[in-house]
Amino acid sequence: MDPGAIRRRRFLGAGAVTLGAASAAAAGQLLSGSASASVGGATATAGAGTSVSGTVFKLGVASGDPLPTAIVLWTRVLPANPGSSGILPPTVAVTWELASDSGFTKIVKSGTATASSSLGYSVHVDVTGLTPATDYWYRFKALSRTSRTGRTRTAPAAGSTPEKLRIALASCQNWAHGYFTAYQDMRDQKPDLVLFVGDYIYESPAYSYRVRRHDGTGSPVTLTEYRARHEQYGTDPDLQAMRAAAPFVVVFDDHEVEQDWAGDAANDPVAWPTDKFLARRKAAFQAFYEHMPIRAAQKPSGPDVLMYRKLDFGTLARLHVLDTRQYRDDQATTADGATQTGRVIMGDTQRNWLVNSARSSGRQWNLVASQVMMAETDFLAGVGKEWAYDAWDGYQKERASLLAEFQDVRNPVVLSGDRHRTIVSDLKLDFDDVNSPVVGAEFVGTSISSAGDEDLVAFAAEWAPKLADNPHWKMIDARRGYLLFDITTDRIEAQLRTISTVSTKNGTTTQAATFRVEDGVPGVYQVGVQTASSPSSSASTSAEESATPTDTATQTDTAETTASADQTDSAASAEPSATATEPASNSSTTSSTTPSATPSTTP
């Protein structure tokens, strides 16, 4: 790459509508399948602490990386009185309690942790000696204040086979592009685990916004600035409530540091030579650690951190969490570069770890969390191909090698983000050959808010001509929301849950489509569809199951239109205060799950 050139990612086109692999559905059409039952064992929701005045625990609480007998508990202490009177001492004693009931009548573990200025007064407690597959409730106390209560859950015991594992897949939450309302529905679905695969914050400057404004005057660069950006995101009430309701497994992508960074290379290597960029990455990594419920093993050492790891859920599933940023080669700038031998996105050590772990896991399902899309995306309709080099398409030899290894892995399923699109597809040995063997499935989750409410009609017009060039796709959809997976021994049932708008706080959530992966059958298929012919009609047409794992259910061409939802600066007036105190309760508005023919886009 020319060192003076600035890389630019090619994004999928603007707009939003659900499209089938064989034909484009009409703009605004909503698909729905059968609803899945909520996870067992969740008998109470997270609630408030006993004393929540002040701002000591303004950023709430969280838990993460569940093991059968251990869980990480997190919070961060902030001054009770902002300003000169709210300066904290170098260290603050923080007590914590873990109970088997939400009323804390049966405390099973407790202790005192030290929150220090060197780590932004963050607290990471790795509680051990717990019972597998068990719900617990926890809270913190410091400076005469008590945090809200969080609920968490340990992983199933090694050797056990849980009846079901429910995972919510989320990514890409841009404060400036919209509200994080999708978390309200996610919380109602009571997942065992939330898998967040990147872009937890955005480094966009304050003046780049549609709905809410980033604090500050520019992009974060220093530790203080990255901390402030995380603090702002941490005040979002829906995100905070979701973090208190279920354990998270998190990994960064690019925007936690800088757009499209690759290894030791910044997006603009002229403005950010290696030494300067690594200093910025060090600050970003530390701030990320300070705000995430992750173990000390994921604490950064300068500009480096060991982020890839695995989590087991009995004999049912092994989750491999990848790091596709820190060890990658710089992005290619040409098609020849993308197919160059030796260009890597994982690096040899991580790739060998993944292959060996997946091949020897002994689990029913081998899940792979990848920040960027693994399956091919051909952006060019007709003859020839055009790829986005920041995704696995820019590292095709390493991808081909990994997919060949998938032939010896039981039930590999990749869970990705980054694209601000839901894209469900088969993984094939050779994407140039429509008859090439299918070796796995990939679910690319849409964004929580990034890209905001888009033009459904424009999206359909852009992508309908390109579907024939991506025959391994089963669907592409550009609405905001998340994916919800119910994993059992014989199948994975995946729901696409989309929200009508993120430009206001009153969006409603719909189960838009359902997909299935069968045990022992590589690939994914759409279970069935429902359509609504008009806003007042009943969306109760029967769902038609596909005959084979690669068939796509027929879609009804129901024409609907929706207005563009680009927001002006005036929308910032709806932004909530970033200095709210701890919430007194953990209640949230219940989102509708009734399909609507025309999602509201009124700002």
Coordinates of C-alpha atoms in Angstrom, one line a residue:
M1 CA 0.0 0.0 0.0
D2 CA 1.1 3.5 -0.8
P3 CA 2.0 4.9 2.7
G4 CA 0.4 8.2 1.8
A5 CA -2.9 6.6 0.9
I6 CA -5.8 6.5 3.4
R7 CA -7.8 3.3 3.3
R8 CA -11.6 3.6 3.0
R9 CA -13.9 0.7 3.7
R10 CA -16.6 0.0 1.1
F11 CA -19.9 -0.3 3.0
L12 CA -23.0 -2.1 1.9
G13 CA -25.3 0.3 0.2
A14 CA -27.7 2.6 2.0
G15 CA -31.3 1.7 2.7
A16 CA -33.1 -1.2 4.4
V17 CA -35.3 -4.1 3.3
T18 CA -35.4 -7.8 3.7
L19 CA -34.2 -9.6 0.6
G20 CA -34.3 -13.3 -0.2
A21 CA -31.4 -15.3 -1.8
A22 CA -33.4 -15.8 -4.9
S23 CA -35.5 -12.6 -5.2
A24 CA -35.9 -9.2 -3.6
A25 CA -38.8 -8.8 -1.3
A26 CA -40.8 -5.5 -1.5
A27 CA -39.6 -2.6 0.6
G28 CA -41.0 -2.7 4.1
Q29 CA -42.0 -6.3 4.1
L30 CA -41.6 -8.1 7.4
L31 CA -41.0 -11.8 7.8
S32 CA -41.8 -13.8 10.9
G33 CA -41.4 -17.3 12.1
S34 CA -42.5 -19.1 15.3
A35 CA -41.4 -17.5 18.5
S36 CA -39.0 -19.3 20.7
A37 CA -39.5 -19.9 24.4
S38 CA -37.4 -17.9 26.9
V39 CA -34.5 -19.4 28.6
G40 CA -35.1 -21.5 31.7
G41 CA -33.8 -20.6 35.1
A42 CA -34.3 -16.8 34.9
T43 CA -36.8 -16.3 37.7
A44 CA -36.3 -12.7 38.5
T45 CA -35.1 -9.6 36.7
A46 CA -32.4 -7.2 37.8
G47 CA -33.6 -4.6 40.2
A48 CA -32.4 -1.5 42.1
G49 CA -30.0 -1.3 44.9
T50 CA -31.1 -0.1 48.4
S51 CA -29.6 3.4 48.0
V52 CA -29.0 4.8 44.6
S53 CA -28.6 8.6 45.2
G54 CA -25.6 10.3 43.8
T55 CA -23.5 9.3 40.8
V56 CA -21.0 6.8 42.3
F57 CA -22.4 3.9 40.2
K58 CA -23.6 6.1 37.4
L59 CA -22.4 3.5 34.8
G60 CA -24.2 0.6 36.3
V61 CA -23.0 -2.9 36.7
A62 CA -22.2 -5.8 34.4
S63 CA -21.0 -9.4 34.4
G64 CA -19.2 -11.5 31.8
D65 CA -17.3 -14.5 30.5
P66 CA -19.2 -17.1 32.4
L67 CA -17.5 -20.4 33.4
P68 CA -19.2 -23.3 35.1
T69 CA -18.0 -22.2 38.6
A70 CA -16.9 -18.6 38.0
I71 CA -18.2 -15.2 36.7
V72 CA -16.6 -11.8 36.3
L73 CA -18.5 -8.9 38.0
W74 CA -17.8 -5.3 36.9
T75 CA -18.5 -1.8 37.9
R76 CA -16.8 1.6 37.9
V77 CA -16.7 4.2 40.7
L78 CA -17.2 7.8 39.7
P79 CA -17.2 10.9 42.0
A80 CA -20.5 11.4 43.9
N81 CA -20.2 15.2 43.4
P82 CA -18.8 16.1 40.0
G83 CA -16.2 19.0 40.0
S84 CA -13.6 19.9 42.6
S85 CA -15.6 18.5 45.5
G86 CA -15.9 15.2 43.8
I87 CA -12.2 14.3 43.5
L88 CA -11.6 10.7 44.6
P89 CA -8.7 9.5 46.7
P90 CA -6.1 7.3 44.9
T91 CA -8.0 4.1 46.0
V92 CA -11.6 3.4 46.9
A93 CA -12.7 0.3 48.8
V94 CA -15.7 -1.3 47.0
T95 CA -17.6 -4.1 48.7
W96 CA -19.5 -6.7 46.6
E97 CA -22.1 -9.3 47.3
L98 CA -23.4 -12.2 45.2
A99 CA -26.7 -13.8 46.3
S100 CA -28.9 -16.7 45.1
D101 CA -31.9 -14.4 45.2
S102 CA -32.7 -10.9 44.1
G103 CA -33.5 -9.8 47.6
F104 CA -30.1 -10.8 48.9
T105 CA -31.5 -12.9 51.8
K106 CA -29.0 -15.7 50.8
I107 CA -25.6 -14.2 50.1
V108 CA -23.3 -16.9 48.8
K109 CA -20.1 -14.8 48.2
S110 CA -18.9 -11.4 49.2
G111 CA -15.7 -9.4 49.5
T112 CA -14.0 -6.1 49.1
A113 CA -12.2 -4.9 46.0
T114 CA -9.9 -1.9 45.5
A115 CA -10.8 0.6 42.8
S116 CA -7.7 2.5 41.9
S117 CA -7.1 5.7 39.9
S118 CA -4.6 3.8 37.7
L119 CA -7.5 1.8 36.2
G120 CA -10.1 4.5 36.2
Y121 CA -11.6 3.2 39.5
S122 CA -12.9 0.2 37.6
V123 CA -13.6 -3.0 39.5
H124 CA -13.2 -6.5 38.1
V125 CA -14.1 -9.3 40.5
D126 CA -13.6 -12.9 39.3
V127 CA -15.9 -14.8 41.6
T128 CA -15.1 -18.5 41.9
G129 CA -16.5 -21.5 43.6
L130 CA -20.0 -21.1 42.2
T131 CA -22.6 -23.7 41.1
P132 CA -22.9 -24.4 37.3
A133 CA -26.0 -23.3 35.3
T134 CA -27.2 -21.1 38.2
D135 CA -28.7 -17.6 38.4
Y136 CA -27.1 -15.2 40.8
W137 CA -27.7 -11.6 41.7
Y138 CA -25.0 -9.1 42.7
R139 CA -24.4 -5.5 43.8
F140 CA -21.6 -3.2 44.9
K141 CA -21.3 -0.6 47.7
A142 CA -18.9 2.3 48.0
L143 CA -18.8 5.8 49.4
S144 CA -22.1 5.3 51.2
R145 CA -23.8 4.3 47.9
T146 CA -25.2 1.0 46.7
S147 CA -25.3 0.1 43.0
R148 CA -28.3 -1.3 41.1
T149 CA -28.6 -5.1 41.3
G150 CA -27.4 -7.2 38.4
R151 CA -28.4 -10.7 37.4
T152 CA -25.9 -13.2 36.0
R153 CA -25.7 -16.9 35.2
T154 CA -22.9 -19.4 35.3
A155 CA -22.2 -21.8 32.4
P156 CA -23.3 -25.4 32.4
A157 CA -21.1 -28.0 34.1
A158 CA -18.4 -29.7 32.0
G159 CA -19.8 -33.0 30.8
S160 CA -23.4 -31.9 31.2
T161 CA -25.8 -31.4 28.2
P162 CA -28.1 -28.4 28.8
E163 CA -31.5 -28.5 27.2
K164 CA -30.9 -25.1 25.5
L165 CA -28.5 -22.3 25.3
R166 CA -29.9 -18.9 24.3
I167 CA -27.4 -16.3 22.9
A168 CA -28.1 -12.8 21.7
L169 CA -25.7 -11.5 19.1
A170 CA -25.1 -7.7 19.0
S171 CA -22.7 -5.3 17.5
C172 CA -22.2 -1.7 16.2
Q173 CA -23.9 0.7 18.6
N174 CA -23.2 4.3 17.4
W175 CA -24.5 6.8 20.0
A176 CA -24.7 9.5 17.4
H177 CA -26.8 7.4 15.0
G178 CA -29.7 6.4 17.2
Y179 CA -31.0 5.0 20.5
F180 CA -30.2 1.6 21.7
T181 CA -33.8 0.6 22.1
A182 CA -33.3 -2.9 20.7
Y183 CA -31.9 -3.8 24.1
Q184 CA -35.4 -3.5 25.6
D185 CA -36.6 -6.4 23.5
M186 CA -33.4 -8.3 24.0
R187 CA -33.8 -8.1 27.8
D188 CA -37.4 -9.4 27.5
Q189 CA -36.1 -12.4 25.7
K190 CA -33.9 -13.3 28.7
P191 CA -30.7 -14.6 26.9
D192 CA -28.2 -16.7 28.8
L193 CA -25.5 -14.7 27.2
V194 CA -25.0 -11.6 25.1
L195 CA -22.2 -11.9 22.5
F196 CA -21.0 -8.4 21.5
V197 CA -18.7 -8.7 18.5
G198 CA -17.3 -5.2 18.2
D199 CA -17.8 -1.4 17.8
Y200 CA -19.1 -1.0 21.3
I201 CA -18.2 2.7 21.0
Y202 CA -17.4 4.9 18.0
E203 CA -14.5 7.2 17.8
S204 CA -16.4 9.7 15.6
P205 CA -16.0 13.4 16.4
A206 CA -18.7 15.3 18.2
Y207 CA -19.9 17.1 15.1
S208 CA -20.6 13.9 13.2
Y209 CA -24.1 12.9 14.4
R210 CA -27.7 12.4 13.4
V211 CA -29.7 11.8 16.6
R212 CA -27.5 12.2 19.7
R213 CA -24.2 14.1 20.0
H214 CA -20.9 12.7 21.2
D215 CA -19.3 14.6 24.0
G216 CA -16.0 16.3 23.5
T217 CA -14.7 18.3 20.6
G218 CA -13.1 15.7 18.4
S219 CA -12.2 12.0 18.2
P220 CA -10.8 10.4 21.3
V221 CA -7.0 9.9 21.3
T222 CA -5.9 9.9 24.9
L223 CA -6.8 7.7 27.8
T224 CA -8.9 10.5 29.3
E225 CA -10.8 11.0 26.1
Y226 CA -11.5 7.2 25.5
R227 CA -12.7 7.0 29.1
A228 CA -15.0 9.9 28.6
R229 CA -16.5 8.2 25.4
H230 CA -17.1 4.9 27.2
E231 CA -18.7 6.9 30.1
Q232 CA -21.1 8.5 27.7
Y233 CA -22.1 5.2 26.2
G234 CA -22.4 3.7 29.7
T235 CA -25.2 6.1 30.6
D236 CA -27.5 4.8 27.9
P237 CA -30.4 3.4 30.0
D238 CA -31.2 0.5 27.7
L239 CA -27.6 -0.7 27.4
Q240 CA -27.1 -0.3 31.1
A241 CA -30.3 -2.4 31.8
M242 CA -29.2 -5.1 29.4
R243 CA -25.7 -5.3 31.0
A244 CA -27.3 -5.7 34.4
A245 CA -29.7 -8.5 33.1
A246 CA -27.3 -11.1 31.6
P247 CA -23.6 -11.8 31.3
F248 CA -21.7 -10.4 28.2
V249 CA -18.9 -11.8 26.2
V250 CA -17.2 -8.9 24.4
V251 CA -14.5 -8.3 21.9
F252 CA -13.4 -5.1 20.1
D253 CA -13.4 -4.4 16.4
D254 CA -12.0 -1.2 14.9
H255 CA -14.1 1.7 16.2
E256 CA -13.0 1.1 19.8
V257 CA -9.7 2.4 18.6
E258 CA -9.9 3.9 15.1
Q259 CA -11.7 3.0 11.9
D260 CA -10.1 0.2 9.9
W261 CA -6.9 -0.1 11.9
A262 CA -4.9 -3.2 11.1
G263 CA -2.3 -4.6 13.4
D264 CA 0.2 -1.9 14.1
A265 CA -1.0 0.2 11.2
A266 CA -3.4 3.1 11.6
N267 CA -6.0 4.0 8.9
D268 CA -3.9 7.0 8.0
P269 CA -0.2 5.9 8.5
V270 CA 1.0 9.4 7.6
A271 CA -0.9 11.2 10.3
W272 CA -0.4 8.3 12.7
P273 CA 3.0 6.7 12.3
T274 CA 3.5 3.4 14.2
D275 CA 4.8 4.8 17.5
K276 CA 2.1 7.4 17.7
F277 CA -0.6 5.0 16.7
L278 CA 0.5 2.4 19.3
A279 CA 0.3 5.0 22.0
R280 CA -3.3 5.7 20.9
R281 CA -4.1 1.9 20.8
K282 CA -2.6 1.5 24.3
A283 CA -5.0 4.2 25.6
A284 CA -8.0 2.7 23.8
F285 CA -7.3 -0.8 25.0
Q286 CA -7.0 0.3 28.6
A287 CA -10.2 2.2 28.5
F288 CA -11.9 -0.8 26.9
Y289 CA -10.7 -3.1 29.7
E290 CA -11.8 -0.5 32.3
H291 CA -15.4 -0.6 31.0
M292 CA -15.8 -4.3 30.2
P293 CA -16.7 -7.4 32.3
I294 CA -13.6 -9.3 31.3
R295 CA -10.9 -11.2 33.2
A296 CA -7.5 -10.1 34.2
A297 CA -6.2 -12.3 31.4
Q298 CA -7.7 -9.7 29.0
K299 CA -6.0 -6.8 30.8
P300 CA -3.8 -5.1 28.2
S301 CA 0.0 -4.8 28.5
G302 CA 0.8 -1.5 26.8
P303 CA -0.6 -1.6 23.2
D304 CA -1.1 -5.4 23.3
V305 CA -3.8 -7.6 24.7
L306 CA -4.7 -11.3 24.5
M307 CA -8.3 -11.0 23.5
Y308 CA -9.0 -14.3 21.7
R309 CA -10.4 -17.0 24.0
K310 CA -12.9 -19.8 24.3
L311 CA -15.8 -20.6 26.5
D312 CA -17.6 -23.9 26.9
F313 CA -21.2 -24.6 27.6
G314 CA -21.3 -28.2 28.7
T315 CA -21.2 -30.7 25.8
L316 CA -23.5 -28.4 23.8
A317 CA -21.3 -25.7 22.5
R318 CA -17.8 -24.2 22.5
L319 CA -17.6 -20.5 21.7
H320 CA -14.4 -19.3 20.1
V321 CA -13.9 -15.5 20.4
L322 CA -11.5 -14.2 17.7
D323 CA -9.4 -11.1 17.4
T324 CA -9.4 -10.2 13.7
R325 CA -7.7 -6.8 14.3
Q326 CA -4.5 -7.1 16.3
Y327 CA -2.7 -9.7 14.2
R328 CA -3.8 -8.9 10.7
D329 CA -1.8 -7.7 7.8
D330 CA -2.6 -4.2 6.5
Q331 CA -5.6 -4.3 4.2
A332 CA -5.1 -5.0 0.5
T333 CA -5.8 -2.3 -2.0
T334 CA -6.3 -4.5 -5.0
A335 CA -7.9 -7.8 -5.9
D336 CA -4.5 -9.4 -6.5
G337 CA -3.5 -8.3 -3.0
A338 CA -6.7 -9.8 -1.5
T339 CA -5.8 -13.2 -3.0
Q340 CA -2.1 -13.0 -2.1
T341 CA -0.6 -16.0 -0.3
G342 CA 0.6 -15.2 3.2
R343 CA -1.8 -12.4 3.9
V344 CA -3.5 -13.1 7.3
I345 CA -6.3 -11.7 9.3
M346 CA -5.8 -14.0 12.4
G347 CA -2.1 -14.8 12.3
D348 CA -0.5 -18.2 12.6
T349 CA -0.8 -18.6 16.4
Q350 CA -4.4 -17.7 16.6
R351 CA -5.4 -19.7 13.5
N352 CA -3.7 -22.8 14.9
W353 CA -5.4 -22.3 18.3
L354 CA -8.8 -22.0 16.6
V355 CA -8.4 -25.0 14.4
N356 CA -7.0 -27.3 17.1
S357 CA -9.7 -26.2 19.6
A358 CA -12.6 -26.6 17.2
R359 CA -11.4 -30.0 15.9
S360 CA -10.9 -31.4 19.3
S361 CA -13.7 -29.7 21.2
G362 CA -16.0 -32.7 21.5
R363 CA -18.9 -30.2 21.6
Q364 CA -22.1 -30.5 19.5
W365 CA -21.6 -27.0 18.1
N366 CA -18.4 -25.0 17.4
L367 CA -19.3 -21.3 17.4
V368 CA -16.8 -18.8 16.1
A369 CA -17.3 -15.1 16.9
S370 CA -15.7 -13.0 14.2
Q371 CA -15.7 -9.3 14.1
V372 CA -15.9 -9.0 10.4
M373 CA -17.9 -11.0 7.7
M374 CA -16.3 -14.3 6.7
A375 CA -18.5 -15.3 3.6
E376 CA -17.9 -13.6 0.3
T377 CA -19.6 -10.3 -0.6
D378 CA -19.5 -9.5 -4.3
F379 CA -20.4 -5.8 -4.6
L380 CA -20.3 -5.9 -8.4
A381 CA -23.4 -7.0 -10.3
G382 CA -22.7 -9.1 -13.3
V383 CA -19.3 -10.1 -14.6
G384 CA -16.3 -9.6 -12.3
K385 CA -16.1 -9.2 -8.6
E386 CA -15.6 -6.3 -6.2
W387 CA -14.8 -7.0 -2.5
A388 CA -14.5 -5.1 0.8
Y389 CA -10.8 -5.6 1.8
D390 CA -11.4 -5.0 5.5
A391 CA -13.4 -8.2 5.8
W392 CA -12.3 -11.8 5.2
D393 CA -12.6 -11.1 1.5
G394 CA -9.4 -9.2 1.8
Y395 CA -7.6 -12.3 3.2
Q396 CA -8.9 -15.0 0.9
K397 CA -6.0 -17.6 1.2
E398 CA -6.3 -17.7 5.0
R399 CA -10.1 -17.9 4.7
A400 CA -9.9 -20.8 2.2
S401 CA -7.5 -22.6 4.5
L402 CA -9.8 -22.2 7.5
L403 CA -12.9 -23.3 5.6
A404 CA -11.0 -26.4 4.4
E405 CA -10.4 -27.2 8.1
F406 CA -14.1 -26.7 8.8
Q407 CA -14.7 -30.0 7.0
D408 CA -13.2 -31.8 10.0
V409 CA -15.0 -29.7 12.6
R410 CA -18.4 -30.6 14.0
N411 CA -21.1 -28.1 13.2
P412 CA -19.1 -24.9 12.7
V413 CA -21.2 -21.7 12.9
V414 CA -19.7 -18.2 12.5
L415 CA -21.3 -15.3 14.3
S416 CA -20.2 -11.9 12.9
G417 CA -20.9 -8.2 12.9
D418 CA -19.5 -5.0 11.4
R419 CA -21.7 -4.7 8.3
H420 CA -24.8 -3.0 9.8
R421 CA -26.7 -5.7 7.9
T422 CA -28.1 -9.0 8.7
I423 CA -26.6 -11.4 6.2
V424 CA -27.3 -15.1 6.5
S425 CA -25.3 -17.4 4.3
D426 CA -23.7 -20.8 3.7
L427 CA -19.9 -21.0 4.0
K428 CA -18.4 -22.8 1.0
L429 CA -15.0 -24.2 0.1
D430 CA -15.0 -22.2 -3.1
F431 CA -17.3 -19.2 -3.4
D432 CA -16.6 -19.1 -7.2
D433 CA -18.3 -22.5 -7.6
V434 CA -22.0 -22.7 -7.0
N435 CA -21.6 -26.5 -6.6
S436 CA -18.8 -26.3 -4.1
P437 CA -19.4 -28.1 -0.8
V438 CA -21.0 -26.2 2.0
V439 CA -18.9 -26.5 5.2
G440 CA -20.7 -24.3 7.6
A441 CA -23.0 -21.4 8.2
E442 CA -22.6 -17.7 9.0
F443 CA -24.9 -15.2 10.7
V444 CA -23.8 -11.6 10.3
G445 CA -25.8 -9.5 12.8
T446 CA -27.1 -6.0 12.0
S447 CA -26.3 -3.0 14.1
I448 CA -27.9 -1.8 17.3
S449 CA -28.0 1.7 16.0
S450 CA -25.1 2.3 13.5
A451 CA -26.3 3.8 10.2
G452 CA -29.6 4.8 11.8
D453 CA -32.9 4.4 10.0
E454 CA -32.3 3.8 6.3
D455 CA -34.2 4.1 3.1
L456 CA -35.8 0.7 2.5
V457 CA -36.6 1.3 -1.1
A458 CA -33.1 2.5 -2.0
F459 CA -31.6 -0.6 -0.4
A460 CA -33.8 -3.0 -2.3
A461 CA -33.1 -1.2 -5.6
E462 CA -29.3 -1.4 -5.0
W463 CA -29.1 -5.0 -3.8
A464 CA -31.7 -6.9 -5.8
P465 CA -29.4 -6.9 -8.9
K466 CA -26.5 -8.2 -6.8
L467 CA -28.2 -11.3 -5.3
A468 CA -27.4 -13.5 -8.2
D469 CA -23.7 -12.7 -7.6
N470 CA -24.0 -13.9 -4.0
P471 CA -25.8 -17.3 -4.4
H472 CA -24.6 -18.5 -1.0
W473 CA -26.6 -15.8 0.8
K474 CA -30.0 -16.8 2.2
M475 CA -31.0 -13.2 3.1
I476 CA -29.7 -9.7 3.5
D477 CA -31.6 -7.1 5.6
A478 CA -30.6 -3.6 6.6
R479 CA -32.9 -2.8 9.5
R480 CA -31.5 -2.3 13.0
G481 CA -31.8 -4.9 15.7
Y482 CA -30.1 -8.2 16.7
L483 CA -30.1 -12.0 16.3
L484 CA -31.3 -14.4 18.9
F485 CA -30.1 -18.0 18.9
D486 CA -31.7 -21.0 20.6
I487 CA -29.1 -23.8 20.6
T488 CA -30.2 -27.4 21.3
T489 CA -28.5 -30.7 20.5
D490 CA -30.4 -31.1 17.2
R491 CA -30.5 -27.6 15.8
I492 CA -29.8 -23.9 16.1
E493 CA -32.9 -21.8 15.7
A494 CA -32.1 -18.1 14.9
Q495 CA -34.5 -15.2 15.0
L496 CA -33.8 -11.9 13.3
R497 CA -35.4 -9.3 15.6
T498 CA -35.7 -5.9 14.0
I499 CA -36.7 -2.5 15.4
S500 CA -39.0 -0.1 13.6
T501 CA -36.8 3.0 14.3
V502 CA -33.8 4.1 16.3
S503 CA -34.2 7.8 15.6
T504 CA -36.7 8.1 18.4
K505 CA -37.1 6.1 21.7
N506 CA -40.5 4.5 20.8
G507 CA -39.3 1.9 18.3
T508 CA -41.1 -1.5 18.4
T509 CA -39.4 -4.8 17.8
T510 CA -40.6 -7.5 15.4
Q511 CA -39.5 -11.1 14.8
A512 CA -38.7 -10.6 11.2
A513 CA -37.4 -14.0 10.1
T514 CA -36.4 -17.4 11.4
F515 CA -33.5 -19.6 10.3
R516 CA -32.3 -23.0 11.2
V517 CA -29.1 -25.0 11.2
E518 CA -29.5 -28.8 11.6
D519 CA -27.0 -30.9 13.5
G520 CA -24.7 -32.7 11.1
V521 CA -26.0 -30.8 8.0
P522 CA -23.6 -27.9 7.0
G523 CA -25.4 -24.7 6.0
V524 CA -28.4 -22.8 7.0
Y525 CA -32.0 -22.4 5.7
Q526 CA -34.9 -20.1 6.3
V527 CA -37.7 -21.9 8.2
G528 CA -40.6 -19.9 6.9
V529 CA -42.0 -16.4 6.2
Q530 CA -45.0 -14.3 7.1
T531 CA -46.0 -11.1 5.3
A532 CA -48.5 -8.4 6.1
S533 CA -50.3 -7.0 3.1
S534 CA -51.4 -3.7 4.8
P535 CA -50.9 -2.0 8.2
S536 CA -54.3 -3.2 9.3
S537 CA -54.2 -6.7 8.0
S538 CA -53.4 -9.8 10.2
A539 CA -49.9 -11.2 9.4
S540 CA -51.0 -14.7 9.8
T541 CA -50.2 -16.4 6.5
S542 CA -48.8 -19.9 7.1
A543 CA -45.1 -20.5 7.3
E544 CA -43.7 -22.8 4.6
E545 CA -40.7 -24.8 5.6
S546 CA -37.9 -25.4 3.0
A547 CA -37.5 -28.9 1.8
T548 CA -33.7 -28.9 2.0
P549 CA -31.1 -26.9 4.1
T550 CA -30.2 -24.8 1.1
D551 CA -33.6 -23.9 -0.2
T552 CA -35.1 -20.5 0.6
A553 CA -38.7 -20.1 1.5
T554 CA -40.9 -18.2 -1.0
Q555 CA -41.5 -14.6 -0.3
T556 CA -44.6 -12.5 -1.2
D557 CA -44.1 -9.4 -3.3
T558 CA -46.0 -6.9 -1.2
A559 CA -45.2 -3.3 -2.2
E560 CA -44.6 -0.9 0.7
T561 CA -42.7 2.3 0.9
T562 CA -41.0 4.2 3.7
A563 CA -39.6 7.6 4.0
S564 CA -35.9 8.3 4.3
A565 CA -34.9 8.7 8.0
D566 CA -31.8 10.8 7.7
Q567 CA -31.7 13.1 10.7
T568 CA -30.7 16.7 11.0
D569 CA -28.9 18.4 13.8
S570 CA -32.2 19.4 15.4
A571 CA -32.7 15.8 16.5
A572 CA -30.0 16.2 19.1
S573 CA -32.5 18.1 21.3
A574 CA -34.1 14.7 22.2
E575 CA -30.8 13.5 23.7
P576 CA -31.1 12.4 27.4
S577 CA -28.9 14.0 30.0
A578 CA -25.5 12.3 30.3
T579 CA -25.3 13.1 34.0
A580 CA -28.3 11.0 35.2
T581 CA -27.9 9.2 38.5
E582 CA -28.2 5.5 39.1
P583 CA -31.7 4.3 38.0
A584 CA -34.1 3.5 40.8
S585 CA -35.4 0.5 38.9
N586 CA -34.5 -1.8 36.1
S587 CA -37.8 -1.6 34.3
S588 CA -38.1 -0.9 30.6
T589 CA -40.9 -0.5 28.1
T590 CA -42.0 -3.8 26.6
S591 CA -41.5 -3.8 22.9
S592 CA -44.2 -5.1 20.6
T593 CA -43.6 -8.3 18.7
T594 CA -46.5 -7.9 16.4
P595 CA -45.5 -7.6 12.7
S596 CA -46.2 -4.2 11.2
A597 CA -46.3 -3.7 7.5
T598 CA -44.8 -0.2 7.6
P599 CA -42.3 0.5 10.4
S600 CA -42.5 4.0 11.7
T601 CA -39.7 6.3 10.7
T602 CA -41.1 9.5 12.2
P603 CA -38.3 11.4 14.0

